[in-house]
Amino acid sequence: MKLMTATAPLHVQTPMLESRDLSRVAGKEVFLKMECFQNAGSYKIRGIGLFCSRARDEGKSRLVASSAGNAGYAVAYAGNRLGMEVTVVVPETTSAEAKERIASEGARVEVFGAVWDDADAHGRKLAEASGAAYVHPFDHPTLWEGYRTIAREARTQMARPDAVVLSVGGGGMMCGVLEGLREVGWGDVPLVAVEPEGAASFGAALRSGHVVTLDRISTVATSLATRRVTAEAVAWAGRHDVRAVTVSDVQAVSACRRFADDHRVLVEPACGATLATLYDGHPALEGARSVMAVVCGGIGVSMARLAQWERDLGLLSAA
């Protein structure tokens, strides 16, 4: 594997597609920022690639990360190309397919804890003991800096939208996209932040006025299954028009199926959450004539997994 130079980005520019199918359903112009087409499977590589590159340039040779799947794969992908040793700690909820994908990039995969928060605590200890750089999946300014590039690219690909919609787990992408919107002169564009009902830590934080740690989480959208968001996400809600909404697992998985049928592209339920607001006409988007949706992607999906989620949620018969 040829090592990347210090200045070469690890992410690629992704297309912005006008979705005729979603536009008809939603009754508005819908543009899709196709982050599912990143080489590392999701938008995560934009911020994580930047963080890992800087860690290498600062003399680090090892990386430790915690992840429910996508961030871990982005770290493994980046480490492989940067010539760095990588350990990824994942919770028990991470699928076998995601663990295999992470390991395929040469990373060591360690399972620890029932939820991501447990894996995070363990990963921090491993990094401290080994002198490795610890790569947080969402809570670091360098990650947010990397995610600004989504807005920078969008500014060259479409006219100013009336709203941006994206999924929120820990809130890292949201923070970066909001920074980017301000940077490109779209600071007055409302942002719709979508969470699954069973892991709505951002909405809980907004209601309380501060970061809240959920007692429990329950959702098939495991990439969004964090018990608390970054404090920066809550701070942004005080200086930008951010609308926190929730969708059910049924809505998210149904949107994944409809998107696959409409666009021949598979995405995780974490991404389906965003798409569900358009397929189901969420009131938070009422009045918007044009919408940019970040199709965040994800490595934890296959035709078999999608069918299993549909069966588990009663959308398909078990036969």
XYZ file of C-alpha atoms in Angstrom:
319
model
C 0.000 0.000 0.000
C 1.429 3.375 -1.005
C 1.442 5.749 1.956
C -0.420 9.030 1.606
C 1.449 12.324 1.719
C 0.992 14.680 4.632
C -1.262 16.985 2.599
C -3.356 14.535 0.566
C -6.923 14.257 1.902
C -8.281 10.785 2.550
C -11.831 11.681 1.562
C -13.193 12.273 -1.936
C -15.585 14.890 -3.239
C -19.021 13.305 -3.416
C -21.759 14.065 -5.930
C -24.863 16.121 -5.250
C -27.808 14.422 -6.916
C -31.221 15.906 -7.538
C -33.634 13.156 -6.546
C -36.628 13.149 -8.845
C -38.268 10.354 -6.823
C -37.910 12.058 -3.444
C -38.822 15.424 -4.928
C -42.122 14.003 -6.160
C -42.882 12.335 -2.831
C -41.867 15.300 -0.680
C -43.372 17.980 -2.913
C -40.139 19.987 -2.947
C -36.750 19.945 -4.628
C -34.584 17.374 -2.859
C -30.835 17.265 -3.338
C -28.773 14.398 -1.978
C -25.180 14.851 -0.800
C -24.027 11.286 -1.438
C -21.592 10.644 1.409
C -22.401 6.949 1.044
C -19.973 7.035 -1.908
C -16.926 7.808 0.227
C -14.197 5.167 -0.096
C -14.544 4.468 3.632
C -18.310 4.030 3.335
C -19.502 7.172 5.102
C -18.903 10.851 5.759
C -16.776 9.886 8.783
C -13.573 9.790 6.733
C -13.715 13.564 6.188
C -13.081 14.363 9.835
C -11.345 11.192 10.917
C -9.000 11.225 7.943
C -7.935 14.758 8.841
C -7.454 13.832 12.514
C -5.393 10.721 11.728
C -3.238 12.541 9.185
C -2.418 15.228 11.719
C -1.673 12.626 14.391
C 0.836 10.987 12.056
C 2.414 14.328 11.178
C 2.825 14.995 14.910
C 4.800 11.779 15.295
C 2.169 9.277 16.380
C 2.466 5.759 14.973
C -0.544 4.136 16.687
C -4.254 4.919 16.740
C -6.948 3.706 19.127
C -10.602 4.363 18.417
C -13.998 3.479 19.817
C -16.899 3.074 17.470
C -20.227 1.445 16.759
C -18.879 0.671 13.276
C -18.487 3.522 10.792
C -15.984 5.644 12.692
C -13.934 2.546 13.432
C -13.807 1.619 9.776
C -12.788 5.159 8.865
C -9.918 4.982 11.390
C -8.865 1.558 10.086
C -9.022 2.822 6.495
C -7.001 5.930 7.373
C -4.459 4.013 9.442
C -3.906 1.525 6.641
C -3.119 4.288 4.180
C -1.005 6.277 6.620
C 1.037 3.283 7.780
C -0.225 3.426 11.357
C -1.114 0.629 13.783
C -4.838 0.687 14.632
C -6.971 -0.792 17.417
C -10.748 -0.291 17.286
C -12.939 -1.001 20.322
C -16.558 -1.747 19.460
C -19.583 -2.543 21.663
C -21.412 -5.861 21.613
C -24.106 -4.365 19.358
C -21.687 -3.961 16.428
C -22.489 -6.442 13.681
C -20.162 -9.236 12.632
C -20.076 -7.717 9.145
C -18.869 -4.360 10.475
C -16.200 -6.017 12.611
C -14.990 -8.020 9.617
C -14.858 -4.876 7.474
C -12.777 -3.040 10.082
C -10.410 -5.998 10.431
C -10.049 -6.200 6.640
C -8.076 -2.934 6.776
C -5.527 -4.524 9.093
C -6.934 -3.127 12.340
C -7.205 -5.075 15.588
C -10.851 -5.247 16.702
C -11.707 -5.556 20.381
C -15.269 -5.988 21.672
C -16.017 -4.299 24.983
C -19.277 -3.322 26.674
C -22.960 -3.331 25.883
C -23.028 0.159 24.309
C -20.596 2.554 22.651
C -20.070 4.526 25.869
C -18.491 1.436 27.447
C -16.227 0.936 24.444
C -15.226 4.602 24.605
C -14.075 4.371 28.232
C -12.055 1.236 27.486
C -10.531 2.721 24.333
C -9.298 5.777 26.229
C -7.499 3.538 28.720
C -5.851 1.556 25.929
C -4.661 4.715 24.207
C -3.213 6.164 27.396
C -1.398 2.942 28.251
C 0.129 2.558 24.773
C 0.864 6.188 23.922
C -1.441 6.022 20.932
C -3.541 8.883 19.597
C -7.136 8.389 20.714
C -9.650 9.005 17.929
C -13.037 10.007 19.296
C -15.877 9.235 16.868
C -17.536 12.654 17.122
C -16.272 14.985 19.859
C -13.191 16.838 18.609
C -12.698 20.180 16.776
C -10.507 18.549 14.121
C -13.351 16.214 13.197
C -15.720 19.154 12.869
C -13.175 20.952 10.723
C -13.156 17.978 8.375
C -16.947 17.915 8.139
C -17.016 21.568 7.070
C -15.980 20.310 3.638
C -19.497 18.911 3.114
C -20.872 22.466 3.085
C -17.941 23.791 1.056
C -18.602 21.253 -1.678
C -22.353 21.783 -1.523
C -21.876 25.515 -2.119
C -20.313 24.711 -5.511
C -22.884 22.048 -6.416
C -26.279 23.643 -5.784
C -28.070 26.885 -5.064
C -28.753 27.858 -1.460
C -31.261 25.371 0.006
C -34.143 26.295 2.287
C -33.134 23.585 4.764
C -30.443 21.002 5.433
C -31.379 17.673 6.987
C -28.975 15.168 8.517
C -28.844 12.427 11.142
C -27.444 12.998 14.625
C -25.775 10.446 16.885
C -23.041 12.157 18.853
C -23.452 15.399 16.929
C -20.038 15.626 15.260
C -21.254 15.895 11.679
C -23.881 18.417 12.715
C -21.254 20.653 14.347
C -19.005 20.518 11.297
C -21.782 21.122 8.787
C -23.016 24.103 10.804
C -19.483 25.528 10.863
C -19.367 25.016 7.111
C -22.740 26.660 6.496
C -21.527 29.774 8.295
C -18.278 29.702 6.343
C -19.956 29.600 2.907
C -22.560 32.251 3.676
C -25.469 29.910 4.373
C -25.604 30.675 8.085
C -29.348 31.402 7.965
C -30.279 27.991 6.502
C -32.220 25.937 9.077
C -30.819 22.537 9.978
C -33.094 19.597 10.779
C -31.320 17.163 13.112
C -32.849 13.683 13.016
C -32.546 11.017 15.721
C -34.162 7.613 16.279
C -36.815 7.640 18.994
C -34.853 5.110 21.030
C -31.648 7.180 21.177
C -32.732 10.825 21.173
C -29.968 12.263 23.337
C -29.779 15.530 21.383
C -33.480 16.246 21.773
C -33.246 15.444 25.481
C -30.339 17.866 25.817
C -32.250 20.662 24.102
C -35.238 20.182 26.402
C -32.979 20.287 29.451
C -30.689 23.062 28.256
C -27.573 20.970 28.818
C -26.059 17.624 27.862
C -28.113 14.696 29.150
C -26.968 11.091 29.512
C -29.785 8.724 28.596
C -30.422 5.824 30.950
C -30.813 3.431 28.062
C -30.937 3.354 24.284
C -32.824 1.017 21.993
C -32.703 1.305 18.207
C -31.651 -0.659 15.142
C -29.861 2.518 14.021
C -26.813 1.521 16.051
C -24.576 4.107 14.359
C -26.667 6.772 16.136
C -26.848 4.905 19.450
C -24.992 7.240 21.802
C -26.278 8.030 25.278
C -25.075 11.646 25.112
C -24.131 14.183 22.453
C -21.177 16.529 22.397
C -21.737 19.751 24.335
C -20.817 21.660 21.163
C -23.978 20.363 19.475
C -26.103 21.814 22.275
C -24.199 25.101 22.060
C -24.878 25.310 18.316
C -28.608 25.006 18.945
C -28.372 28.306 20.826
C -26.862 30.177 17.884
C -28.483 28.577 14.836
C -31.960 27.485 13.754
C -31.634 23.793 14.623
C -34.788 21.667 14.668
C -34.447 18.387 16.555
C -36.836 15.691 15.374
C -37.222 11.954 15.887
C -38.351 9.090 13.685
C -39.190 5.518 14.560
C -37.088 2.498 13.630
C -39.931 1.434 11.343
C -39.760 4.753 9.509
C -35.957 4.607 9.218
C -35.857 1.053 7.877
C -38.805 1.686 5.532
C -36.916 4.681 4.146
C -33.848 2.492 3.554
C -35.954 0.116 1.458
C -37.630 2.900 -0.489
C -34.272 4.564 -1.130
C -32.813 1.290 -2.382
C -35.753 0.880 -4.748
C -35.618 4.496 -5.943
C -31.848 4.971 -6.211
C -30.327 1.459 -6.248
C -28.222 2.394 -3.184
C -28.112 0.676 0.226
C -27.782 2.777 3.382
C -27.972 2.042 7.106
C -31.043 2.876 9.246
C -28.935 5.713 10.711
C -29.082 7.265 7.242
C -32.647 6.119 6.706
C -33.623 8.365 9.612
C -32.769 11.423 7.517
C -34.513 10.055 4.445
C -37.640 9.239 6.472
C -38.286 12.933 7.107
C -38.620 13.382 3.342
C -40.488 10.199 2.499
C -42.951 10.786 5.348
C -43.301 14.554 4.992
C -42.079 15.639 8.421
C -43.558 18.996 9.565
C -40.052 20.326 10.344
C -39.510 20.646 6.579
C -42.833 22.330 5.882
C -42.371 25.489 3.871
C -38.965 24.539 2.526
C -39.005 24.560 -1.260
C -35.556 22.982 -1.587
C -33.794 20.638 0.824
C -30.279 19.259 0.977
C -30.137 15.855 2.671
C -26.816 14.383 3.749
C -26.905 10.706 2.750
C -24.358 9.674 5.364
C -24.116 6.021 4.241
C -22.680 3.352 6.530
C -20.855 0.026 6.294
C -23.303 -1.937 8.438
C -25.871 -2.753 5.769
C -26.470 -5.480 3.221
C -29.525 -6.848 1.442
C -29.713 -9.622 4.025
C -29.411 -7.199 6.965
C -32.075 -4.912 5.509
C -34.459 -7.837 5.087
C -33.768 -8.963 8.659
C -34.529 -5.505 10.058
C -37.767 -5.504 8.065
C -38.740 -8.897 9.474
C -37.829 -7.917 13.025
C -39.949 -4.769 12.765
C -42.902 -6.563 11.167
C -42.445 -4.979 7.756
C -41.896 -8.392 6.113
C -43.309 -11.773 6.963
C -40.907 -14.232 8.566
C -41.511 -16.727 5.763
